[in-house]
CSV table of C-alpha atoms and ligand atoms in Angstrom, one decimal:
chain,number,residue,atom,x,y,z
A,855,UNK,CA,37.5,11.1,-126.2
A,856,UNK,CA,40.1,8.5,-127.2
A,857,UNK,CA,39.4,5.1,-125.9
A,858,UNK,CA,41.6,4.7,-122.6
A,859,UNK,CA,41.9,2.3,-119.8
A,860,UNK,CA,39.8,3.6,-116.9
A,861,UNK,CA,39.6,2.8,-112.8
A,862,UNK,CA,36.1,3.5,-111.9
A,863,UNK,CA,36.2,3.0,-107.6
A,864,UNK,CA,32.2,1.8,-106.8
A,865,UNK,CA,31.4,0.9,-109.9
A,866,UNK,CA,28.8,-1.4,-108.8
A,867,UNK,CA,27.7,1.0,-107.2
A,868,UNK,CA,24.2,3.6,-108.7
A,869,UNK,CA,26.5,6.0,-109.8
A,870,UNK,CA,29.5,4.6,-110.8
A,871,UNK,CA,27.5,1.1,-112.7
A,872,UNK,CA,26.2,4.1,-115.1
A,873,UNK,CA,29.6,5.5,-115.6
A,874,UNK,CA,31.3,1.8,-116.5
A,875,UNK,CA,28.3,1.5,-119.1
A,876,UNK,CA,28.6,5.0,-120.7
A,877,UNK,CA,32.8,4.4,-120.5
A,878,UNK,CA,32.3,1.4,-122.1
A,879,UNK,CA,30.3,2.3,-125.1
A,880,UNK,CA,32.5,5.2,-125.9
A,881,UNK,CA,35.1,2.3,-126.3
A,882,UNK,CA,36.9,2.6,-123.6
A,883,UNK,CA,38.7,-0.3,-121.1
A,884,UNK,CA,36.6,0.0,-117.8
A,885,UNK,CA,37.9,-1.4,-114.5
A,886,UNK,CA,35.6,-2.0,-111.5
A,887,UNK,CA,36.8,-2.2,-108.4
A,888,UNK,CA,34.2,-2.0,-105.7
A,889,UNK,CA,34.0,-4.4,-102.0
A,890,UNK,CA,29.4,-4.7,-102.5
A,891,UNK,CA,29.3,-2.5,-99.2
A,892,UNK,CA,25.9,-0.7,-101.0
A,893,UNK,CA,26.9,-1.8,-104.8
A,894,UNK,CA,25.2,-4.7,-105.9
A,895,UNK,CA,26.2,-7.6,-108.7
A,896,UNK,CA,23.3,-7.0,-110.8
A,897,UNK,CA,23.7,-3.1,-111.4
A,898,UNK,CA,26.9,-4.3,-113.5
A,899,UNK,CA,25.2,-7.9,-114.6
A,900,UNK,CA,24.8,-6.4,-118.2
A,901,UNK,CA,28.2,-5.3,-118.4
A,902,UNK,CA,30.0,-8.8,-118.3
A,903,UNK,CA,29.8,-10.0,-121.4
A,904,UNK,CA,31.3,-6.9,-122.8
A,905,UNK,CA,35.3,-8.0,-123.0
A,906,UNK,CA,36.6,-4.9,-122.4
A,907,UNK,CA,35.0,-5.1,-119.0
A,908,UNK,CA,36.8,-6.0,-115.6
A,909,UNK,CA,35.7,-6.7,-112.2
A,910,UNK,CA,37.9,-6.8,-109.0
A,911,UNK,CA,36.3,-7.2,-105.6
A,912,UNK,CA,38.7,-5.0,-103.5
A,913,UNK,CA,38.4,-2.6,-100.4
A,914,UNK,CA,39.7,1.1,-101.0
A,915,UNK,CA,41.4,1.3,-97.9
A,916,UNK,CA,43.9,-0.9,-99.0
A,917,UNK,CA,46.3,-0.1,-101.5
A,918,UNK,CA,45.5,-1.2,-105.2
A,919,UNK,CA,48.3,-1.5,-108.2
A,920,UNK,CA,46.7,-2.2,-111.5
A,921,UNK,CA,47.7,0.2,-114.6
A,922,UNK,CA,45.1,2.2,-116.1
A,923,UNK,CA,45.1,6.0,-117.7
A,924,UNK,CA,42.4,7.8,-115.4
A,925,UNK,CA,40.5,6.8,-112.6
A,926,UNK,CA,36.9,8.2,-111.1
A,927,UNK,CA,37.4,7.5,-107.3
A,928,UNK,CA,33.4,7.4,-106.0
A,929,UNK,CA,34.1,4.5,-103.5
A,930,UNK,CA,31.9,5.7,-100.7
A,931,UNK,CA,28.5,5.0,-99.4
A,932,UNK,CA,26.5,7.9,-100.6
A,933,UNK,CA,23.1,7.5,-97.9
A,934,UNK,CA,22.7,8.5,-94.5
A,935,UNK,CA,21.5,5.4,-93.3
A,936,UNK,CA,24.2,3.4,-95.1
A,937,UNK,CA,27.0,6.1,-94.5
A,938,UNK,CA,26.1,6.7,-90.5
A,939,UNK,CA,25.8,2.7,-90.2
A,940,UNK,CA,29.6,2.2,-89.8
A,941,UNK,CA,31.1,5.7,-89.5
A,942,UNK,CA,34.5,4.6,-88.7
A,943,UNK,CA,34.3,2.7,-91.6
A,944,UNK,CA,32.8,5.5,-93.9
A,945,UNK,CA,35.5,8.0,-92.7
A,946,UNK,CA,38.3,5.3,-93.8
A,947,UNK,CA,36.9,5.0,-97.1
A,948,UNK,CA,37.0,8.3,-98.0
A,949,UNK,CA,40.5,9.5,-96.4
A,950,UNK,CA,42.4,5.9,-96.4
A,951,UNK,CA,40.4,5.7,-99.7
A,952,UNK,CA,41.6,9.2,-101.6
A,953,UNK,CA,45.3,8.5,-99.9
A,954,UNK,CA,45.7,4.7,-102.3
A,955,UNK,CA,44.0,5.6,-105.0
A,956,UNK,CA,46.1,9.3,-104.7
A,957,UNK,CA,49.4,7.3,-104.3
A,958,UNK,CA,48.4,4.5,-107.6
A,959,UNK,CA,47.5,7.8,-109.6
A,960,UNK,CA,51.0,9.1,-108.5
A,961,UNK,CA,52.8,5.7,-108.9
A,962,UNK,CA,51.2,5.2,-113.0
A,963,UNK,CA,51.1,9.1,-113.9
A,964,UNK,CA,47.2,8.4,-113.8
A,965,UNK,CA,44.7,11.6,-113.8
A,966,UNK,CA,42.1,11.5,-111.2
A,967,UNK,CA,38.8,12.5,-110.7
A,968,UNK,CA,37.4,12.5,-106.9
A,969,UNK,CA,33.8,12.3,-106.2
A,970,UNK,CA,33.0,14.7,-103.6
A,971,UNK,CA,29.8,16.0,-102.6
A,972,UNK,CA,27.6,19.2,-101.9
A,973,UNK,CA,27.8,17.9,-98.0
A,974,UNK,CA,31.1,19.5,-98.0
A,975,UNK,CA,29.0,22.8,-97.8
A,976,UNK,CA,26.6,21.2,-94.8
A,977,UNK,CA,24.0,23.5,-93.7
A,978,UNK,CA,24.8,26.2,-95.6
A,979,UNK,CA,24.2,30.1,-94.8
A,980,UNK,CA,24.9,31.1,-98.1
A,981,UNK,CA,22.2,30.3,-101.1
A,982,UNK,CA,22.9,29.0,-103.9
A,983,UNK,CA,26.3,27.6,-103.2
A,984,UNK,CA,28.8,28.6,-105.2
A,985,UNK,CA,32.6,26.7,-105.5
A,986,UNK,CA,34.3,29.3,-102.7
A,987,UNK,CA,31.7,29.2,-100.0
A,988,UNK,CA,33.7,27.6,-97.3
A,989,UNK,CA,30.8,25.4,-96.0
A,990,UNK,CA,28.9,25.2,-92.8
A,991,UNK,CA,29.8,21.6,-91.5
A,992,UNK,CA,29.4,20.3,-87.6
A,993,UNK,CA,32.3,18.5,-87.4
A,994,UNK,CA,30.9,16.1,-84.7
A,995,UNK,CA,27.4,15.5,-85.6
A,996,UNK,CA,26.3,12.4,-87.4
A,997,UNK,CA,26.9,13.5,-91.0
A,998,UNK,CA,30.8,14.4,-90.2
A,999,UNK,CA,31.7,11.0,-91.0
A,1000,UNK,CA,30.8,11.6,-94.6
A,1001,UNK,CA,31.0,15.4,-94.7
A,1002,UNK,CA,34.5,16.0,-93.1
A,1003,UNK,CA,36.1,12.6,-94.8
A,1004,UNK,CA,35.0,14.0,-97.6
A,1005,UNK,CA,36.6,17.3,-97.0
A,1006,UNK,CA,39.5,15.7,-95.9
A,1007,UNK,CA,39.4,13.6,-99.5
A,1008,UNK,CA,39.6,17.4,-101.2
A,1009,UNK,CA,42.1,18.4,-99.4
A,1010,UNK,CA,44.3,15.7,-100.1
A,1011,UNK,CA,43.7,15.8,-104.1
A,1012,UNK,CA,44.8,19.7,-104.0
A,1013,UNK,CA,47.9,18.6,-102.1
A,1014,UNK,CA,48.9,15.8,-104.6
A,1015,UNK,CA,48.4,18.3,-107.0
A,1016,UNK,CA,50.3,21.3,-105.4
A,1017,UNK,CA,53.0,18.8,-103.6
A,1018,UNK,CA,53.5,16.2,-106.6
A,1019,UNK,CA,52.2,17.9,-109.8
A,1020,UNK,CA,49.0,15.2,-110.6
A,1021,UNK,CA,46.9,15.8,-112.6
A,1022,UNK,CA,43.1,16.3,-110.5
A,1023,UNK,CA,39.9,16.5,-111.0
A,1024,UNK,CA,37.2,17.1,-108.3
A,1025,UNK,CA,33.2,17.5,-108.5
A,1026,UNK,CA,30.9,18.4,-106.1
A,1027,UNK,CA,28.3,16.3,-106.5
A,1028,UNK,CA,24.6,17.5,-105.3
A,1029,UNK,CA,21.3,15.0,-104.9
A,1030,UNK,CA,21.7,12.6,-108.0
A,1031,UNK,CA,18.9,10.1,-108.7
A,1032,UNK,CA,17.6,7.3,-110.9
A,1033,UNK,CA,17.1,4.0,-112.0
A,1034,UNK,CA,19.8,1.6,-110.3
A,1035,UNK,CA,19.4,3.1,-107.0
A,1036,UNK,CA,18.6,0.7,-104.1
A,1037,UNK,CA,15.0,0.7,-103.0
A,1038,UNK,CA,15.5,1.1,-99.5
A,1039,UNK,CA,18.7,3.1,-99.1
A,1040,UNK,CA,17.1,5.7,-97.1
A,1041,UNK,CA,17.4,8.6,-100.1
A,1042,UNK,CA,14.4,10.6,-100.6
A,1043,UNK,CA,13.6,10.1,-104.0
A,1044,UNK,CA,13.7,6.0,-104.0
A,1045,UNK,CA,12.7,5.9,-100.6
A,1046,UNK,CA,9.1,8.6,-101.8
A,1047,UNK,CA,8.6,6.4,-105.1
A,1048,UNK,CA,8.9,3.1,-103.4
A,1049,UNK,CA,6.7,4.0,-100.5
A,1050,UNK,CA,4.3,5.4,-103.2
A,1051,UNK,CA,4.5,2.2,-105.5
A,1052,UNK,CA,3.8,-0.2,-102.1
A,1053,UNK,CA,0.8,2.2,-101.1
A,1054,UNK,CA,2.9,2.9,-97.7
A,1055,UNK,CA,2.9,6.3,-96.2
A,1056,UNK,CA,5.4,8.7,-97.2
A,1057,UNK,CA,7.9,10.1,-94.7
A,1058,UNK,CA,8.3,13.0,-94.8
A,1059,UNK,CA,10.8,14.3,-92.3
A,1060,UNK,CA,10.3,17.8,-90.4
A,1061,UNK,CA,8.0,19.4,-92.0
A,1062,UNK,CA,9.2,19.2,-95.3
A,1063,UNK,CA,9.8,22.3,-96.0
A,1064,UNK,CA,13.7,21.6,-97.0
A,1065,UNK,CA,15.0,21.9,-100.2
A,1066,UNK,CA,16.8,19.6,-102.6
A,1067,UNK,CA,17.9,20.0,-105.9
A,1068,UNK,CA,17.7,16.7,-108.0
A,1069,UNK,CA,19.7,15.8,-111.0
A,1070,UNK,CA,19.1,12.8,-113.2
A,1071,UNK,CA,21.9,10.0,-113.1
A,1072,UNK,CA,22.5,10.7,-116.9
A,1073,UNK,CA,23.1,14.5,-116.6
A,1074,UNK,CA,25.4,13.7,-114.0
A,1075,UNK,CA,27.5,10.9,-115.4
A,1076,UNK,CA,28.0,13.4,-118.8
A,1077,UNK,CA,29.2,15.8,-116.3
A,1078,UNK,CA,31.6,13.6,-114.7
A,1079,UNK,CA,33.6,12.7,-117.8
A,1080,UNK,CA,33.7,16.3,-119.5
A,1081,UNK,CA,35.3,17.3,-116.2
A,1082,UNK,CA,37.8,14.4,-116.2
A,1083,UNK,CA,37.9,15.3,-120.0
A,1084,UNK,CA,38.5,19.1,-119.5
A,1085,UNK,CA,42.2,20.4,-119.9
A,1086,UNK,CA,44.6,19.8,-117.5
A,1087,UNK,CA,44.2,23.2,-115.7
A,1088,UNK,CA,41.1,22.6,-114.5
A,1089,UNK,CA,40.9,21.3,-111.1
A,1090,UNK,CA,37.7,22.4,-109.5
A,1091,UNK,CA,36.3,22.2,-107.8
A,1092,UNK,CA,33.1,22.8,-109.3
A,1093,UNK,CA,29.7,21.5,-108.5
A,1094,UNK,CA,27.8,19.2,-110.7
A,1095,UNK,CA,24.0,19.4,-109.6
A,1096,UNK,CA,20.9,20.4,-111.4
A,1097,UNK,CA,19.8,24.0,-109.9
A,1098,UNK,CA,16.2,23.5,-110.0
A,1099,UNK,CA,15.3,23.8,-106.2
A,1100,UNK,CA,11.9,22.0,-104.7
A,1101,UNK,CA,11.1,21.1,-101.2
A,1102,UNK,CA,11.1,17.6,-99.9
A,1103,UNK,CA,7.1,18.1,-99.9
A,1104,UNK,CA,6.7,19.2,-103.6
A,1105,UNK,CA,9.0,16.0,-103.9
A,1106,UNK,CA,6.4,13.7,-102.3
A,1107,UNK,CA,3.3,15.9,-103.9
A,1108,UNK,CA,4.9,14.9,-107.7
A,1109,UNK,CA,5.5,11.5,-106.4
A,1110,UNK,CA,2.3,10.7,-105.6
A,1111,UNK,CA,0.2,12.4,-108.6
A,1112,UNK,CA,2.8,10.5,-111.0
A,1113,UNK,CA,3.0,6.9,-109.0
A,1114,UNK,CA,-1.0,7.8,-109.3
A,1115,UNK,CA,-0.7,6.5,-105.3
A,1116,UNK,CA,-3.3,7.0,-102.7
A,1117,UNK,CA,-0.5,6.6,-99.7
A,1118,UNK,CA,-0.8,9.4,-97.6
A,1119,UNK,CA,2.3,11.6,-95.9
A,1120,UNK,CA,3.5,10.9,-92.4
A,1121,UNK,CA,5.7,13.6,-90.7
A,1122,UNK,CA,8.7,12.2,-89.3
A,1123,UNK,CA,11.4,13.7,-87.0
A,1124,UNK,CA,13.8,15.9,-88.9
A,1125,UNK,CA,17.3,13.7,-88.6
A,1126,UNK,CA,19.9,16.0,-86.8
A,1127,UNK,CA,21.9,18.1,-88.8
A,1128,UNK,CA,19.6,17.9,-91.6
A,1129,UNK,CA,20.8,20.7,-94.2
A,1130,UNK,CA,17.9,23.4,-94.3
A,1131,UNK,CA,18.6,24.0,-98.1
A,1132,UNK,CA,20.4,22.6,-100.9
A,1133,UNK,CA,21.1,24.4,-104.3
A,1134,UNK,CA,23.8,24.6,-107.0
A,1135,UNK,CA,25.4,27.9,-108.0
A,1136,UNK,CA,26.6,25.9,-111.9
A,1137,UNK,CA,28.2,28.8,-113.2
A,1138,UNK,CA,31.6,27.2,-113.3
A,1139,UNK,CA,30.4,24.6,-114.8
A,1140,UNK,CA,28.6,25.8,-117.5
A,1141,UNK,CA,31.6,28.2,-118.4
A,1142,UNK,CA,33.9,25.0,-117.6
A,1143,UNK,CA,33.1,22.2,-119.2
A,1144,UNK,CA,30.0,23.8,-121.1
A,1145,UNK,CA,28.0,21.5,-119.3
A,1146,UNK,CA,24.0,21.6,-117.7
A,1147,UNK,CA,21.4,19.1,-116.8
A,1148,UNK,CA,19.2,18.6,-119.4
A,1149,UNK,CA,16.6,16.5,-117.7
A,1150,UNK,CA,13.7,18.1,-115.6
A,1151,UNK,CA,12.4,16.4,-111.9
A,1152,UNK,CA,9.2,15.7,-113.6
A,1153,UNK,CA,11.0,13.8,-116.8
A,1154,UNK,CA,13.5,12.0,-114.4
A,1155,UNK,CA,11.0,11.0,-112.5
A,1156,UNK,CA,9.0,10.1,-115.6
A,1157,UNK,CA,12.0,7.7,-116.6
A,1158,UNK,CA,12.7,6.4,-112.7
A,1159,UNK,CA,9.3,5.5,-111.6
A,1160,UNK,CA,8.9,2.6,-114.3
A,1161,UNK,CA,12.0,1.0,-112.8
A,1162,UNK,CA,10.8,0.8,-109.3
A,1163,UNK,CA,7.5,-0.4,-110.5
A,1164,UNK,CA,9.5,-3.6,-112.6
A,1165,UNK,CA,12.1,-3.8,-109.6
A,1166,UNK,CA,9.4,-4.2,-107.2
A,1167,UNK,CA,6.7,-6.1,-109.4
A,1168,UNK,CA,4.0,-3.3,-108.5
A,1169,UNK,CA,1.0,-2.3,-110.3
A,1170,UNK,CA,0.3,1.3,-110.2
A,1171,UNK,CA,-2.1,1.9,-107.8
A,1172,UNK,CA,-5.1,3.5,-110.2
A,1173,UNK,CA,-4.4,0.9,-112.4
A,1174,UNK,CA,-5.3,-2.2,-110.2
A,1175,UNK,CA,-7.8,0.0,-108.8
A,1176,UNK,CA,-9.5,0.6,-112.1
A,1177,UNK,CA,-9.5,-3.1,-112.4
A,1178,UNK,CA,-11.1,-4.1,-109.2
A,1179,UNK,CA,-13.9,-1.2,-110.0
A,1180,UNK,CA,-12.1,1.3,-107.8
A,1181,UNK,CA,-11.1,5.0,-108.2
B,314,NAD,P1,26.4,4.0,-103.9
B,314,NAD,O1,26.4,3.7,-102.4
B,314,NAD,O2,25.4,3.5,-104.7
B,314,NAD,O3,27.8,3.6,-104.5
B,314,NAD,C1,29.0,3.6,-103.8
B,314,NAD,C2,29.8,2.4,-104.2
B,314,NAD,O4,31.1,2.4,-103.5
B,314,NAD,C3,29.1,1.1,-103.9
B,314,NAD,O5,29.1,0.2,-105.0
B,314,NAD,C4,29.9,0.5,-102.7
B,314,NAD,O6,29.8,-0.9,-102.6
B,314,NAD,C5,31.3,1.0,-103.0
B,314,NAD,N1,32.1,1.1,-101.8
B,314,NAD,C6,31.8,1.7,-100.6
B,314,NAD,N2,32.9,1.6,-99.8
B,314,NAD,C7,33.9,1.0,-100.5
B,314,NAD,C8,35.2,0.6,-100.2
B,314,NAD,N3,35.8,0.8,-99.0
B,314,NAD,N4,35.9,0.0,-101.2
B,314,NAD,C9,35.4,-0.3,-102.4
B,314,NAD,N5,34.1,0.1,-102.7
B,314,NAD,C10,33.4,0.7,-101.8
B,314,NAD,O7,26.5,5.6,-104.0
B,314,NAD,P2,26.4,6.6,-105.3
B,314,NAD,O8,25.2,7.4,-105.1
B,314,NAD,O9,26.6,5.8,-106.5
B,314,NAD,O10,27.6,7.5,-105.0
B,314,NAD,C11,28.9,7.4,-105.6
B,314,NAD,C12,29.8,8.4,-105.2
B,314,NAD,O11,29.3,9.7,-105.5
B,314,NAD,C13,30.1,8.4,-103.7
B,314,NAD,O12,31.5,8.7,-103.5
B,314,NAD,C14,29.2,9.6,-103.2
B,314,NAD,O13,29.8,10.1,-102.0
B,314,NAD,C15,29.3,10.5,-104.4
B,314,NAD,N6,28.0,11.4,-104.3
B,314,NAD,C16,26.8,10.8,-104.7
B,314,NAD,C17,25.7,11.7,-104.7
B,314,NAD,C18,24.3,11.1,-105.1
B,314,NAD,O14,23.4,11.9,-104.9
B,314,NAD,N7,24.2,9.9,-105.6
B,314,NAD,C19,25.8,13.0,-104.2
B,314,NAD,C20,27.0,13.4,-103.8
B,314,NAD,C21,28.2,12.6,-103.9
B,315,UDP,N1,13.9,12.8,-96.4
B,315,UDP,C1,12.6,12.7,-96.1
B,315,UDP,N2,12.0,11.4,-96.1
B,315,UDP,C2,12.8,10.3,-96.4
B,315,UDP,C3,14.1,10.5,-96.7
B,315,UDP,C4,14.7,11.7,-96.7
B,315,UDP,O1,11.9,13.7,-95.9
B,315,UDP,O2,12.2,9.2,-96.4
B,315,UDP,C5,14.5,14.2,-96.5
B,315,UDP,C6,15.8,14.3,-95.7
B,315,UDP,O3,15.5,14.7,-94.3
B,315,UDP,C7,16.5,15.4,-96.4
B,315,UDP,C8,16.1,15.2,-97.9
B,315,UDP,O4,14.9,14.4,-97.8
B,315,UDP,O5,16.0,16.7,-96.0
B,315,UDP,C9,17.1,14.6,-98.7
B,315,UDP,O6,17.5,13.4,-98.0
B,315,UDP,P1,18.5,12.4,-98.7
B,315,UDP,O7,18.9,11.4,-97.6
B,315,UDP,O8,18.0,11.8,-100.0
B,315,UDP,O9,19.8,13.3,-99.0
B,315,UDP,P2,20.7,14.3,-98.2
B,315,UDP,O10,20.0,14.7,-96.9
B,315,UDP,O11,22.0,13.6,-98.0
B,315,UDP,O12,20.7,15.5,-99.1
C-alpha cells in the first residue's frame, strides 16, 4: 500500500482507533474526525505524538471539507444501548452521515469505504448469510434506527457509485470485539468479561441460546483495508465476520472458565427484536480480497480479558482467592 492521506469517520472510536494505529504504521497520513458520542480521548492518546496524526472534533451530520485520498466512514454508535439511546440521532448519523461524507468523496475524487453491518440482514431466515440475502429487518422496532439507517447508508453508496461514477467500498461488518471496547457499552462480550472480572452475575438474555459469531478487532481491521485496497471493481458488499458460530451461553461458559470467575448467570429478558442467529457466509471475501480471520474466540478472548482486568484494576478471581486461602 502506498502511503496516502486517509479520513477515518469514529476514529476514536474501538474500531476505528485500531484502524488510525495500523494506517499509521504502514505510513500513512491518518485523519480523525469523530464528535466522543461513544469514542473516547484515550483510545487515540497514543497516537498524538505521531506527526502524521490529526484530530478534528466534528459531527458527521454536518458537512466536512478537508482533502484526503480515501476515507473509512464508521461514524456510528455500534451498541444497542448507546444506538437506541437517541434514535433520531443515530438514524442522522448514518443517512445525513453517508450523504457529507458521499458528497466530500465526490467533491475530492476520494474512494470510500462505508462501514455497514450484519444488522442490515436482522433476524435472518436464511443461515449463514450470504451478500444477496435481502435481510429480514422490522422497520419499526427498536433496532430500525441502526438497521434501516444503515441500509439506507448502502443504498446511497451504490447510487453515488451508479449516478456519479465514485469509487465504493462497503463491508458488512458482523460481532467484532477486543481490547479498546468500552466496559459497559452494553455488547456481550465486554459486558460477560467485565461482569466476570467484578464477580457480578452474568446476563444472559433469553435463554441464551442465540448465536453470535465473534471476530477479533485485528482480523477485522486487516479486512477493512484489503477491501478499501481491492481494485476498483469491487464494491461489495461483502461481509467481514469470523464464521465460527457459538451461542451467547457458550460465550458466558468460556468467559467464566478463562476470567477463572465464580459469578454465576442471571437470565434476563430477551430485548425485542433480538436476531435468533448470526453467522457469516465469507466466501466472497476469501475469493475477494483473499482475506479470513485468523484469531479463534478462545485466543481473542485470551488477548481481551488481560485488558479489562488492567482497565478495571481487577484481580482474577482464583488468584485473590488463592491468596486469601480460598478455592
Ligand atoms: P464505537 O461506538 O466504538 O465507535 C463509533 C465512533 O463513531 C465513536 O468514536 C463515536 O464517538 C463516533 N461517532 C458517533 N456518531 C458520530 C457523529 N455523528 N459524528 C462523528 N463521530 C461520531 O463503535 P465501533 O464498534 O467502533 O463501530 C464502528 C463502526 O463499525 C460503526 O459504524 C458500526 O456501525 C460498525 N460496525 C461495528 C461492529 C462491531 O461489532 N464493532 C459490527 C458491525 C458494524
Ligand atoms: N446479550 C446478552 N447479555 C448481555 C448483552 C448481550 O445475553 O449482557 C446478548 C444479546 O441479547 C444478543 C447477543 O448477546 O443476543 C449479542 O448482543 P450484542 O449487543 O453484543 O450485539 P448484537 O445483538 O447487536 O449482535
Amino acid at each position: 500500500m502506498r502511503p496516502r492521506r486517509i479520513l477515518v469517520t469514529g476514529g476514536a472510536g474501538f474500531l476505528g482507533s485500531h484502524l488510525c494505529k495500523k494506517l499509521l504504521a504502514a505510513g500513512n497520513e491518518v485523519i480523525c474526525v469523530d464528535n466522543y458520542y461513544t469514542g473516547n480521548k484515550n483510545n487515540i492518546l497514543a497516537l498524538f505524538d505521531n506527526p502524521m496524526f490529526e484530530v478534528i472534533r466534528h459531527d458527521v451530520t454536518f458537512p466536512l471539507y478537508v482533502e484526503v485520498d480515501q476515507i473509512y466512514n464508521l461514524a456510528c454508535p455500534a451498541s444497542p444501548i448507546h444506538y437506541q439511546h437517541d434514535p433520531v440521532q443515530t438514524t442522522k448519523t448514518s443517512v445525513h452521515g453517508a450523504i457529507n461524507m458521499l458528497g466530500l468523496a465526490k467533491r475530492i475524487g476520494a474512494r470510500i469505504l462505508q462501514a455497514s453491518t450484519s444488522e442490515v440482514y436482522g433476524d435472518p431466515e436464511v443461515h449463514p448469510q450470504r451478500e444477496d440475502y435481502r435481510g429480514s429487518v422490522n422497520p419499526v422496532g427498536p433496532r430500525a434506527c441502526y438497521d434501516e439507517g444503515k441500509r439506507c447508508a448502502e443504498t446511497l453508496f451504490f447510487d453515488y457509485h451508479r449516478q456519479h461514477g465514485m469509487e465504493i467500498k462497503v463491508a458488512r461488518i458482523f460481532n467484532t470485539y477486543g481490547p479498546k471496547m468500552v466496559p459497559y457499552d452494553g455488547r456481550v462480550v465486554s459486558n460477560f468479561i467485565v461482569q466476570a472480572l467484578a464477580g457480578e452475575e452474568l446476563t444472559l438474555y433469553g435463554d441464551g441460546s442465540q448465536t453470535r459469531s465473534f471476530c477479533y478487532v485485528d482480523d477485522l481491521v486487516e479486512g477493512l483495508i484489503r477491501l478499501m485496497e481491492s481494485p476498483t471493481s469491487f464494491t461489495g458488499p461483502v461481509n467481514l465476520g469470523n464464521p465460527g458460530e457459538f451461542t451467547v451461553r457458550e460465550l458466558a461458559e468460556k468467559v467464566l472458565a478463562k476470567t477463572g470467575s465464580k459469578s454465576t448467570v442471571a437470565m434476563r429478558p430477551l430485548p425485542e427484536d433480538d436476531p435468533r442467529q448470526r453467522c457469516p457466509d465469507i466466501s466472497l471475501a476469501r475469493k475477494a480480497l483473499d482475506w479470513e480471520p485468523r484469531v479463534s474466540l478462545d485466543e481473542g478472548l485470551d488477548r481481551t480479558i488481560p485488558y479489562f482486568r488492567e482497565l478495571l484494576g481487577a484481580q482474577s478471581p482464583t488468584a485473590s482467592q488463592a491468596r486469601a486461602g480460598g478455592a
